[in-house]
């Protein structure tokens, strides 16, 4: 996707190793790893899905079939009443 640049922690560590910084010195900067599942999937998996759709759109010049199917077959969920705390 030309609008986002995705980097991996492994790629960052490979650059850091070339300048002599120990991996342990970077430990405080590691992202929190969420283990909770949402409908059987991790938050990272769910969050990465739109990025994959954008990449496919950029590559193919049309909406990916998986995105179209998801949007056209998704069932609406009941909205929480205004002013309520949906997480409670």
Tab-separated table of C-alpha atoms in Angstrom:
chain	number	residue	atom	x	y	z
A	1	UNK	CA	0.000	0.000	0.000
A	2	UNK	CA	1.557	3.328	-0.965
A	3	UNK	CA	-0.126	5.097	1.959
A	4	UNK	CA	1.280	3.004	4.794
A	5	UNK	CA	4.658	1.532	5.541
A	6	UNK	CA	4.588	-1.639	7.576
A	7	UNK	CA	7.764	-2.607	9.374
A	8	UNK	CA	8.393	-5.629	11.514
A	9	UNK	CA	10.182	-5.720	14.824
A	10	UNK	CA	12.601	-8.245	13.311
A	11	UNK	CA	13.513	-5.756	10.569
A	12	UNK	CA	14.074	-3.039	13.163
A	13	UNK	CA	16.266	-5.332	15.250
A	14	UNK	CA	18.371	-6.204	12.214
A	15	UNK	CA	19.077	-2.488	11.702
A	16	UNK	CA	19.763	-1.929	15.399
A	17	UNK	CA	22.268	-4.793	15.458
A	18	UNK	CA	24.329	-2.961	12.861
A	19	UNK	CA	24.768	0.013	15.205
A	20	UNK	CA	25.674	-2.037	18.260
A	21	UNK	CA	22.574	-1.719	20.464
A	22	UNK	CA	21.759	-4.846	22.461
A	23	UNK	CA	18.332	-6.444	21.965
A	24	UNK	CA	17.752	-6.291	25.738
A	25	UNK	CA	18.109	-2.497	25.644
A	26	UNK	CA	15.065	-2.388	23.380
A	27	UNK	CA	12.879	-4.693	25.506
A	28	UNK	CA	10.947	-1.794	27.105
A	29	UNK	CA	9.858	-0.700	23.621
A	30	UNK	CA	8.318	-4.005	22.580
A	31	UNK	CA	4.594	-3.657	21.884
A	32	UNK	CA	2.123	-5.208	24.280
A	33	UNK	CA	1.077	-8.617	22.996
A	34	UNK	CA	-2.663	-9.009	23.392
A	35	UNK	CA	-3.810	-12.566	23.951
A	36	UNK	CA	-7.542	-11.931	24.167
A	37	UNK	CA	-9.590	-13.246	21.280
A	38	UNK	CA	-12.441	-11.449	19.554
A	39	UNK	CA	-14.756	-13.887	17.815
A	40	UNK	CA	-11.869	-16.380	17.818
A	41	UNK	CA	-9.302	-13.974	16.304
A	42	UNK	CA	-6.571	-11.793	17.755
A	43	UNK	CA	-6.838	-8.001	17.647
A	44	UNK	CA	-3.706	-7.924	15.473
A	45	UNK	CA	-5.289	-10.284	12.951
A	46	UNK	CA	-8.481	-8.233	12.821
A	47	UNK	CA	-6.553	-4.956	12.635
A	48	UNK	CA	-4.377	-6.208	9.794
A	49	UNK	CA	-7.306	-7.217	7.615
A	50	UNK	CA	-8.074	-3.699	6.278
A	51	UNK	CA	-4.397	-3.273	5.405
A	52	UNK	CA	-4.458	-6.484	3.387
A	53	UNK	CA	-7.600	-5.275	1.594
A	54	UNK	CA	-5.879	-1.954	0.777
A	55	UNK	CA	-2.848	-3.801	-0.582
A	56	UNK	CA	-5.045	-5.989	-2.775
A	57	UNK	CA	-6.940	-2.932	-4.030
A	58	UNK	CA	-3.664	-1.172	-4.872
A	59	UNK	CA	-2.334	-4.247	-6.647
A	60	UNK	CA	-5.496	-5.211	-8.567
A	61	UNK	CA	-7.225	-1.850	-9.023
A	62	UNK	CA	-10.542	-3.209	-7.739
A	63	UNK	CA	-12.100	-4.148	-4.424
A	64	UNK	CA	-10.955	-7.595	-3.304
A	65	UNK	CA	-13.619	-10.308	-3.469
A	66	UNK	CA	-13.083	-11.126	0.231
A	67	UNK	CA	-13.911	-7.534	1.208
A	68	UNK	CA	-16.991	-7.396	-1.016
A	69	UNK	CA	-18.236	-10.696	0.401
A	70	UNK	CA	-17.623	-9.554	3.982
A	71	UNK	CA	-19.490	-6.281	3.479
A	72	UNK	CA	-22.422	-7.783	1.579
A	73	UNK	CA	-22.962	-10.752	3.915
A	74	UNK	CA	-22.261	-9.131	7.284
A	75	UNK	CA	-25.262	-8.963	9.594
A	76	UNK	CA	-25.889	-5.722	11.465
A	77	UNK	CA	-25.345	-5.781	15.213
A	78	UNK	CA	-27.661	-4.035	17.620
A	79	UNK	CA	-26.255	-0.640	18.507
A	80	UNK	CA	-25.822	0.310	22.139
A	81	UNK	CA	-28.230	3.016	23.289
A	82	UNK	CA	-26.763	6.534	23.195
A	83	UNK	CA	-24.989	7.477	26.386
A	84	UNK	CA	-24.590	3.895	27.547
A	85	UNK	CA	-21.267	2.247	28.228
A	86	UNK	CA	-21.130	-0.619	25.730
A	87	UNK	CA	-18.164	-2.198	27.527
A	88	UNK	CA	-20.027	-2.637	30.827
